[in-house]
mmCIF file of C-alpha atoms and ligand atoms in Angstrom:
data_model
loop_
_atom_site.group_PDB
_atom_site.id
_atom_site.type_symbol
_atom_site.label_atom_id
_atom_site.label_comp_id
_atom_site.label_asym_id
_atom_site.label_seq_id
_atom_site.Cartn_x
_atom_site.Cartn_y
_atom_site.Cartn_z
ATOM 1 C CA MET A 3 7.313 20.833 25.315
ATOM 2 C CA LYS A 4 8.089 19.116 28.563
ATOM 3 C CA ARG A 5 10.112 16.069 28.692
ATOM 4 C CA LYS A 6 9.132 13.469 31.273
ATOM 5 C CA SER A 7 10.792 10.079 32.073
ATOM 6 C CA ILE A 8 8.601 6.997 31.323
ATOM 7 C CA THR A 9 8.442 6.353 35.098
ATOM 8 C CA ASP A 10 6.947 9.765 35.795
ATOM 9 C CA PHE A 11 4.379 9.059 32.886
ATOM 10 C CA PHE A 12 3.352 5.801 34.379
ATOM 11 C CA ASN A 13 3.017 7.438 37.692
ATOM 12 C CA ALA A 14 0.799 10.213 36.393
ATOM 13 C CA SER A 15 -1.926 8.052 35.380
ATOM 14 C CA PRO A 16 -0.933 4.517 35.423
ATOM 15 C CA LYS A 17 -4.033 2.744 33.934
ATOM 16 C CA LYS A 18 -4.472 4.748 30.809
ATOM 17 C CA ILE A 19 -0.789 5.184 29.981
ATOM 18 C CA LYS A 20 0.076 1.610 30.539
ATOM 19 C CA GLN A 21 -2.195 0.512 27.612
ATOM 20 C CA GLU A 22 -1.132 3.434 25.504
ATOM 21 C CA SER A 23 2.478 2.869 25.828
ATOM 22 C CA ARG A 24 1.981 -0.653 24.600
ATOM 23 C CA GLU A 25 0.489 0.742 21.568
ATOM 24 C CA LEU A 26 3.419 3.086 21.154
ATOM 25 C CA LEU A 27 6.099 0.427 21.402
ATOM 26 C CA THR A 28 6.202 0.001 17.605
ATOM 27 C CA SER A 29 4.649 3.355 16.716
ATOM 28 C CA SER A 30 6.604 5.794 14.507
ATOM 29 C CA ALA A 31 5.369 9.040 13.152
ATOM 30 C CA GLU A 32 7.214 12.043 11.605
ATOM 31 C CA ASN A 33 9.469 11.774 14.628
ATOM 32 C CA PRO A 34 9.214 8.121 15.626
ATOM 33 C CA ILE A 35 9.513 7.642 19.366
ATOM 34 C CA LEU A 36 10.296 4.181 20.392
ATOM 35 C CA ILE A 37 9.424 3.442 24.073
ATOM 36 C CA ASN A 38 11.256 1.201 26.480
ATOM 37 C CA ASP A 39 11.938 1.561 30.075
ATOM 38 C CA GLU A 40 14.965 3.675 29.508
ATOM 39 C CA GLU A 41 13.722 5.940 27.111
ATOM 40 C CA GLU A 42 11.716 9.212 27.307
ATOM 41 C CA ILE A 43 8.276 9.964 26.090
ATOM 42 C CA ILE A 44 7.529 13.405 24.527
ATOM 43 C CA LEU A 45 4.640 15.252 25.683
ATOM 44 C CA ASN A 46 2.808 18.393 24.610
ATOM 45 C CA GLU A 47 1.730 21.321 26.461
ATOM 46 C CA ASN A 48 -1.261 19.586 27.736
ATOM 47 C CA ASN A 49 0.685 16.565 28.874
ATOM 48 C CA GLU A 50 -0.690 14.297 26.128
ATOM 49 C CA GLN A 51 1.097 12.165 23.900
ATOM 50 C CA LYS A 52 2.119 14.014 20.837
ATOM 51 C CA PHE A 53 1.758 10.852 18.391
ATOM 52 C CA GLU A 54 -0.976 8.444 18.769
ATOM 53 C CA LEU A 55 -1.404 5.953 15.896
ATOM 54 C CA LYS A 56 -4.424 3.419 16.028
ATOM 55 C CA LYS A 57 -3.832 0.163 17.769
ATOM 56 C CA LYS A 58 -4.659 -1.816 14.524
ATOM 57 C CA ASN A 59 -1.798 -0.466 12.742
ATOM 58 C CA LEU A 60 0.803 -1.261 15.254
ATOM 59 C CA HIS A 61 1.447 -4.945 15.693
ATOM 60 C CA HIS A 62 4.921 -6.300 15.383
ATOM 61 C CA HIS A 63 7.778 -5.177 13.226
ATOM 62 C CA ARG A 64 9.671 -3.529 15.924
ATOM 63 C CA ASN A 65 12.778 -2.836 13.934
ATOM 64 C CA GLN A 66 10.814 -1.816 11.033
ATOM 65 C CA GLU A 67 9.404 1.589 11.080
ATOM 66 C CA PHE A 68 7.011 3.654 8.982
ATOM 67 C CA THR A 69 7.885 7.048 7.746
ATOM 68 C CA PHE A 70 5.079 9.187 6.448
ATOM 69 C CA ILE A 71 5.198 10.215 2.780
ATOM 70 C CA LEU A 72 1.822 12.193 3.216
ATOM 71 C CA ASN A 73 0.075 12.838 6.526
ATOM 72 C CA GLU A 74 -2.596 15.705 6.475
ATOM 73 C CA LYS A 75 -4.734 16.515 9.320
ATOM 74 C CA ASP A 76 -7.380 18.262 7.296
ATOM 75 C CA THR A 77 -8.029 15.808 4.510
ATOM 76 C CA GLY A 78 -7.114 12.711 6.631
ATOM 77 C CA VAL A 79 -4.677 11.566 3.666
ATOM 78 C CA GLN A 80 -2.014 9.165 5.033
ATOM 79 C CA VAL A 81 0.475 7.564 2.923
ATOM 80 C CA ARG A 82 3.088 5.519 4.825
ATOM 81 C CA TYR A 83 6.202 3.752 3.814
ATOM 82 C CA MET A 84 8.533 0.951 5.212
ATOM 83 C CA GLU A 85 11.745 0.290 3.568
ATOM 84 C CA ARG A 86 12.612 -3.160 4.711
ATOM 85 C CA PHE A 87 9.347 -4.749 4.900
ATOM 86 C CA LEU A 88 10.514 -7.996 3.210
ATOM 87 C CA SER A 89 14.114 -9.220 3.499
ATOM 88 C CA GLN A 90 16.178 -9.769 0.233
ATOM 89 C CA ARG A 91 15.496 -13.468 0.502
ATOM 90 C CA GLU A 92 11.738 -13.180 0.907
ATOM 91 C CA SER A 93 11.628 -10.627 -1.894
ATOM 92 C CA LYS A 94 13.593 -12.847 -4.258
ATOM 93 C CA GLU A 95 11.405 -15.883 -3.324
ATOM 94 C CA LEU A 96 8.102 -14.065 -3.856
ATOM 95 C CA PHE A 97 9.378 -12.292 -7.315
ATOM 96 C CA ASP A 98 10.446 -15.750 -8.690
ATOM 97 C CA CYS A 99 7.198 -17.544 -7.520
ATOM 98 C CA LEU A 100 4.914 -14.575 -8.958
ATOM 99 C CA MET A 101 6.943 -14.646 -12.279
ATOM 100 C CA GLU A 102 6.188 -18.329 -12.734
ATOM 101 C CA LYS A 103 2.606 -18.456 -11.217
ATOM 102 C CA CYS A 104 0.865 -15.378 -12.568
ATOM 103 C CA GLU A 105 -1.369 -15.397 -15.613
ATOM 104 C CA TRP A 106 -0.361 -12.076 -17.369
ATOM 105 C CA THR A 107 -2.568 -9.895 -19.435
ATOM 106 C CA SER A 108 -1.761 -6.688 -21.172
ATOM 107 C CA PRO A 109 -4.199 -3.925 -20.045
ATOM 108 C CA LYS A 110 -5.746 -1.928 -22.861
ATOM 109 C CA TYR A 111 -6.477 1.791 -22.569
ATOM 110 C CA ASN A 112 -7.886 4.491 -24.626
ATOM 111 C CA MET A 113 -5.773 7.317 -25.833
ATOM 112 C CA TYR A 114 -7.166 10.173 -27.775
ATOM 113 C CA GLY A 115 -9.892 7.935 -29.192
ATOM 114 C CA LYS A 116 -7.434 5.097 -30.139
ATOM 115 C CA ASP A 117 -7.157 1.719 -28.141
ATOM 116 C CA VAL A 118 -3.725 1.099 -27.168
ATOM 117 C CA VAL A 119 -2.231 -2.232 -25.533
ATOM 118 C CA SER A 120 -0.111 -1.461 -22.562
ATOM 119 C CA LYS A 121 3.381 -3.163 -22.439
ATOM 120 C CA ARG A 122 3.023 -3.361 -18.766
ATOM 121 C CA LYS A 123 1.313 -6.593 -17.716
ATOM 122 C CA VAL A 124 -1.077 -7.354 -14.867
ATOM 123 C CA ALA A 125 -2.336 -10.395 -12.985
ATOM 124 C CA PHE A 126 -5.236 -10.596 -10.571
ATOM 125 C CA PHE A 127 -5.663 -12.820 -7.579
ATOM 126 C CA GLY A 128 -9.415 -12.892 -6.374
ATOM 127 C CA LYS A 129 -10.922 -14.298 -3.218
ATOM 128 C CA PRO A 130 -8.853 -17.208 -2.412
ATOM 129 C CA ILE A 131 -10.094 -20.607 -2.715
ATOM 130 C CA THR A 132 -11.026 -22.487 0.342
ATOM 131 C CA ARG A 133 -9.169 -25.839 1.149
ATOM 132 C CA ASN A 134 -10.479 -28.719 3.358
ATOM 133 C CA GLU A 135 -8.381 -30.157 6.354
ATOM 134 C CA THR A 136 -6.666 -32.637 3.994
ATOM 135 C CA ASP A 137 -5.604 -29.660 1.941
ATOM 136 C CA SER A 138 -7.356 -30.695 -1.069
ATOM 137 C CA VAL A 139 -8.678 -28.061 -3.423
ATOM 138 C CA VAL A 140 -12.626 -27.685 -2.903
ATOM 139 C CA ASP A 141 -13.238 -24.896 -5.387
ATOM 140 C CA THR A 142 -11.376 -24.940 -8.553
ATOM 141 C CA ASN A 143 -10.024 -22.213 -10.552
ATOM 142 C CA ASP A 144 -12.739 -22.187 -13.214
ATOM 143 C CA GLY A 145 -11.159 -19.855 -15.733
ATOM 144 C CA SER A 146 -13.364 -17.048 -14.953
ATOM 145 C CA VAL A 147 -12.316 -13.476 -15.492
ATOM 146 C CA SER A 148 -12.486 -10.275 -13.549
ATOM 147 C CA ARG A 149 -12.858 -6.696 -14.393
ATOM 148 C CA VAL A 150 -9.654 -4.817 -13.334
ATOM 149 C CA TYR A 151 -9.219 -1.206 -14.508
ATOM 150 C CA ASN A 152 -11.237 -1.429 -17.735
ATOM 151 C CA ASP A 153 -10.034 -4.906 -18.871
ATOM 152 C CA MET A 154 -11.172 -8.350 -18.311
ATOM 153 C CA VAL A 155 -8.197 -10.429 -16.837
ATOM 154 C CA LYS A 156 -7.762 -14.066 -15.828
ATOM 155 C CA LEU A 157 -9.143 -14.498 -12.288
ATOM 156 C CA GLN A 158 -6.623 -16.582 -10.378
ATOM 157 C CA ARG A 159 -7.885 -18.097 -6.980
ATOM 158 C CA ASP A 160 -5.357 -20.499 -6.106
ATOM 159 C CA TRP A 161 -2.999 -18.152 -4.373
ATOM 160 C CA PRO A 162 0.947 -19.153 -4.080
ATOM 161 C CA GLU A 163 1.868 -19.911 -0.621
ATOM 162 C CA PRO A 164 4.276 -17.079 -0.303
ATOM 163 C CA LEU A 165 1.611 -14.622 -1.517
ATOM 164 C CA LEU A 166 -0.940 -16.001 0.900
ATOM 165 C CA ASN A 167 1.560 -15.651 3.760
ATOM 166 C CA LEU A 168 2.061 -11.934 2.748
ATOM 167 C CA LYS A 169 -1.630 -11.391 2.656
ATOM 168 C CA LYS A 170 -2.044 -12.706 6.287
ATOM 169 C CA ARG A 171 1.056 -10.659 7.458
ATOM 170 C CA LEU A 172 -0.240 -7.477 6.203
ATOM 171 C CA GLU A 173 -3.645 -8.170 7.466
ATOM 172 C CA GLU A 174 -2.267 -8.369 10.801
ATOM 173 C CA LEU A 175 -0.018 -5.257 10.585
ATOM 174 C CA ILE A 176 -2.647 -3.162 9.133
ATOM 175 C CA GLY A 177 -5.923 -4.280 10.412
ATOM 176 C CA GLU A 178 -7.761 -4.569 6.974
ATOM 177 C CA LYS A 179 -9.122 -7.934 5.393
ATOM 178 C CA TYR A 180 -7.634 -8.227 2.096
ATOM 179 C CA GLU A 181 -9.186 -10.566 -0.500
ATOM 180 C CA ALA A 182 -7.661 -9.466 -3.803
ATOM 181 C CA ALA A 183 -4.239 -8.978 -4.956
ATOM 182 C CA LEU A 184 -3.460 -7.137 -8.257
ATOM 183 C CA ILE A 185 0.173 -7.459 -9.642
ATOM 184 C CA ASN A 186 1.700 -5.206 -12.000
ATOM 185 C CA ARG A 187 4.611 -6.270 -13.995
ATOM 186 C CA TYR A 188 6.996 -3.524 -15.485
ATOM 187 C CA ASP A 189 9.673 -5.477 -17.551
ATOM 188 C CA ASP A 190 11.771 -2.448 -17.946
ATOM 189 C CA GLY A 191 11.588 1.543 -17.489
ATOM 190 C CA ASP A 192 9.472 1.784 -20.556
ATOM 191 C CA ASP A 193 6.640 0.157 -18.839
ATOM 192 C CA LEU A 194 4.415 2.553 -16.755
ATOM 193 C CA ILE A 195 1.222 3.288 -14.980
ATOM 194 C CA GLY A 196 -0.239 6.614 -15.786
ATOM 195 C CA TRP A 197 -1.898 9.113 -13.286
ATOM 196 C CA HIS A 198 -5.017 7.638 -11.671
ATOM 197 C CA ALA A 199 -6.718 7.022 -8.258
ATOM 198 C CA ASP A 200 -7.690 3.591 -7.049
ATOM 199 C CA ARG A 201 -11.389 2.702 -6.748
ATOM 200 C CA GLU A 202 -11.318 1.447 -3.227
ATOM 201 C CA ALA A 203 -13.964 2.414 -0.585
ATOM 202 C CA SER A 204 -13.122 5.379 1.181
ATOM 203 C CA GLY A 205 -12.187 3.820 4.575
ATOM 204 C CA PHE A 206 -10.125 1.117 3.064
ATOM 205 C CA SER A 207 -6.125 0.988 3.271
ATOM 206 C CA ILE A 208 -4.200 -0.389 0.180
ATOM 207 C CA ALA A 209 -1.129 -2.262 0.993
ATOM 208 C CA SER A 210 1.613 -2.113 -1.847
ATOM 209 C CA VAL A 211 4.639 -4.327 -1.963
ATOM 210 C CA SER A 212 7.292 -3.839 -4.381
ATOM 211 C CA LEU A 213 9.724 -6.306 -5.717
ATOM 212 C CA GLY A 214 12.784 -6.145 -8.102
ATOM 213 C CA ALA A 215 13.994 -2.986 -9.748
ATOM 214 C CA SER A 216 13.394 0.345 -8.047
ATOM 215 C CA ARG A 217 10.932 2.478 -9.754
ATOM 216 C CA ASP A 218 9.778 6.056 -8.834
ATOM 217 C CA PHE A 219 6.343 6.390 -7.403
ATOM 218 C CA GLN A 220 4.580 9.707 -7.680
ATOM 219 C CA LEU A 221 1.879 11.284 -5.948
ATOM 220 C CA ARG A 222 0.007 14.605 -6.760
ATOM 221 C CA PRO A 223 -3.271 16.327 -5.293
ATOM 222 C CA MET A 224 -6.173 15.409 -7.257
ATOM 223 C CA PRO A 225 -6.288 17.732 -10.297
ATOM 224 C CA LYS A 226 -8.760 20.611 -9.783
ATOM 225 C CA GLN A 227 -11.557 20.384 -12.428
ATOM 226 C CA ASN A 228 -11.840 23.471 -14.629
ATOM 227 C CA THR A 229 -15.589 24.296 -13.775
ATOM 228 C CA ASN A 230 -15.687 27.382 -15.966
ATOM 229 C CA SER A 231 -15.204 25.405 -19.207
ATOM 230 C CA SER A 232 -18.182 25.538 -21.240
ATOM 231 C CA ASN A 233 -17.853 21.665 -22.425
ATOM 232 C CA THR A 234 -18.063 18.942 -19.709
ATOM 233 C CA THR A 235 -14.859 17.441 -20.478
ATOM 234 C CA GLN A 236 -12.653 18.033 -17.379
ATOM 235 C CA SER A 237 -9.274 19.539 -17.838
ATOM 236 C CA PRO A 238 -6.834 19.046 -15.211
ATOM 237 C CA ILE A 239 -4.951 22.054 -13.587
ATOM 238 C CA GLN A 240 -1.747 20.977 -12.115
ATOM 239 C CA LYS A 241 1.399 22.702 -10.704
ATOM 240 C CA LYS A 242 4.469 20.766 -11.441
ATOM 241 C CA GLY A 243 5.799 21.402 -7.803
ATOM 242 C CA GLU A 244 2.955 19.519 -6.419
ATOM 243 C CA ILE A 245 4.271 16.337 -7.505
ATOM 244 C CA ILE A 246 5.703 13.906 -4.677
ATOM 245 C CA THR A 247 8.287 11.402 -5.898
ATOM 246 C CA LYS A 248 9.303 8.313 -3.875
ATOM 247 C CA SER A 249 11.624 5.629 -5.098
ATOM 248 C CA LEU A 250 9.974 2.351 -4.329
ATOM 249 C CA GLU A 251 12.908 -0.372 -3.631
ATOM 250 C CA ASN A 252 12.757 -4.125 -3.546
ATOM 251 C CA GLY A 253 11.084 -5.290 -0.558
ATOM 252 C CA CYS A 254 9.298 -2.240 0.699
ATOM 253 C CA LEU A 255 5.762 -1.573 1.683
ATOM 254 C CA LEU A 256 3.481 1.428 1.070
ATOM 255 C CA ILE A 257 0.246 1.881 2.669
ATOM 256 C CA MET A 258 -2.124 4.536 1.123
ATOM 257 C CA ASN A 259 -5.233 4.854 3.419
ATOM 258 C CA GLY A 260 -8.698 5.506 1.968
ATOM 259 C CA ALA A 261 -8.738 9.258 1.872
ATOM 260 C CA THR A 262 -5.618 9.186 -0.379
ATOM 261 C CA GLN A 263 -7.681 7.834 -3.233
ATOM 262 C CA LYS A 264 -10.187 10.912 -2.896
ATOM 263 C CA HIS A 265 -7.549 13.446 -2.488
ATOM 264 C CA TYR A 266 -4.769 12.451 -4.639
ATOM 265 C CA GLN A 267 -3.527 10.636 -7.686
ATOM 266 C CA HIS A 268 -0.666 8.331 -8.243
ATOM 267 C CA CYS A 269 1.569 6.931 -11.118
ATOM 268 C CA VAL A 270 4.830 5.010 -11.957
ATOM 269 C CA PRO A 271 6.196 7.043 -14.708
ATOM 270 C CA LYS A 272 8.585 5.884 -17.615
ATOM 271 C CA ARG A 273 12.197 5.813 -16.447
ATOM 272 C CA LYS A 274 14.789 5.112 -19.415
ATOM 273 C CA GLY A 275 17.716 4.045 -17.298
ATOM 274 C CA VAL A 276 15.815 1.059 -15.697
ATOM 275 C CA LEU A 277 16.669 -2.204 -17.675
ATOM 276 C CA SER A 278 15.173 -4.824 -15.339
ATOM 277 C CA ALA A 279 11.719 -5.848 -14.002
ATOM 278 C CA ARG A 280 9.685 -4.782 -11.219
ATOM 279 C CA LEU A 281 6.685 -6.424 -9.697
ATOM 280 C CA ASN A 282 4.126 -4.510 -7.511
ATOM 281 C CA ILE A 283 1.522 -6.226 -5.455
ATOM 282 C CA THR A 284 -1.368 -4.281 -4.365
ATOM 283 C CA PHE A 285 -3.660 -5.976 -1.724
ATOM 284 C CA ARG A 286 -7.304 -4.631 -2.064
ATOM 285 C CA ASP A 287 -10.806 -4.856 -1.420
ATOM 286 C CA ILE A 288 -12.569 -7.557 -3.296
ATOM 287 C CA ASN A 289 -15.938 -5.694 -3.609
ATOM 288 C CA VAL A 290 -14.105 -2.956 -5.904
ATOM 289 C CA TYR A 291 -12.751 -5.550 -8.239
ATOM 290 C CA GLY A 292 -15.579 -7.845 -8.535
ATOM 291 C CA GLN A 293 -15.292 -11.349 -9.602
ATOM 292 C CA ASN A 294 -17.416 -11.733 -12.887
HETATM 293 O O1 AKG B 22 3.235 -0.166 -9.302
HETATM 294 C C1 AKG B 22 2.936 0.623 -8.461
HETATM 295 O O2 AKG B 22 3.534 0.961 -7.631
HETATM 296 C C2 AKG B 22 1.566 1.185 -8.547
HETATM 297 C C3 AKG B 22 0.397 0.211 -9.153
HETATM 298 C C4 AKG B 22 -0.991 1.007 -9.191
HETATM 299 O O3 AKG B 22 -0.948 2.087 -8.756
HETATM 300 C C5 AKG B 22 -2.075 0.259 -9.329
HETATM 301 O O4 AKG B 22 -2.110 -1.041 -9.881
HETATM 302 O O5 AKG B 22 -3.228 0.853 -9.248
HETATM 303 FE FE1 FE2 B 23 -2.981 2.603 -8.241
#
């Protein structure tokens, strides 16, 4: 590994590097390298930059760095985390606003053949309504529903201002177009979401913002299916040590890229000691959670 000053780096190949260094300004990887005129850039043996992130991922947020929870070369899985994406004030404002504006539904799921109603609540914002120049509502919320998980939930299209602003900010930061937001409300540590993978298209990055109480978020490799089994029900084989746990705090941002949903499952397990509410917003692709 050679070390070069940033001046050497520019002199070596001015055109190419100038453009790349701009992209690196806000980048971070396992070993974040922030570059300005005084700092050094680390090169590998071939004189190439060691870390290179896509330009679309690197706008703004100079003081807020991503860390990788997962970054797999072979599968392409990337799960990134930014601790203080929202300030305490922004988080509180959004939390209060969503608590007031969301129309909550309790999801149902089937456990051993029985329908069970979850204590966790969900709300769903679909494609935002369009407003004309005088800011009057053109398309009204007509009380329709949308299918989320296996449930029909109230489809809300009149996005509260702070949620719309957050959507725009994430679109700029991540380079995706988000047209839906799913809100999960965990009133205390008894509320949970079990192991699952999201249904988003393979190239799509889901952005997840957490508010309120800290909760553990877990990831595990997609359970291998027992192909020898004579019946067709799939039995997962999972080693306990393969579970990654990350506490998601008030105001943090987690980004799961498309490959994550193919190779990993995630969950928010029960946590007895948690006595207050957490909201989680996932910004998603409207094509997956259609508007019925
Ligand atoms: O609450 C969370 O952090 C995760 C929510 C989730 O996985 C989902 O809604 O699909
Ligand atoms: Fe999920």
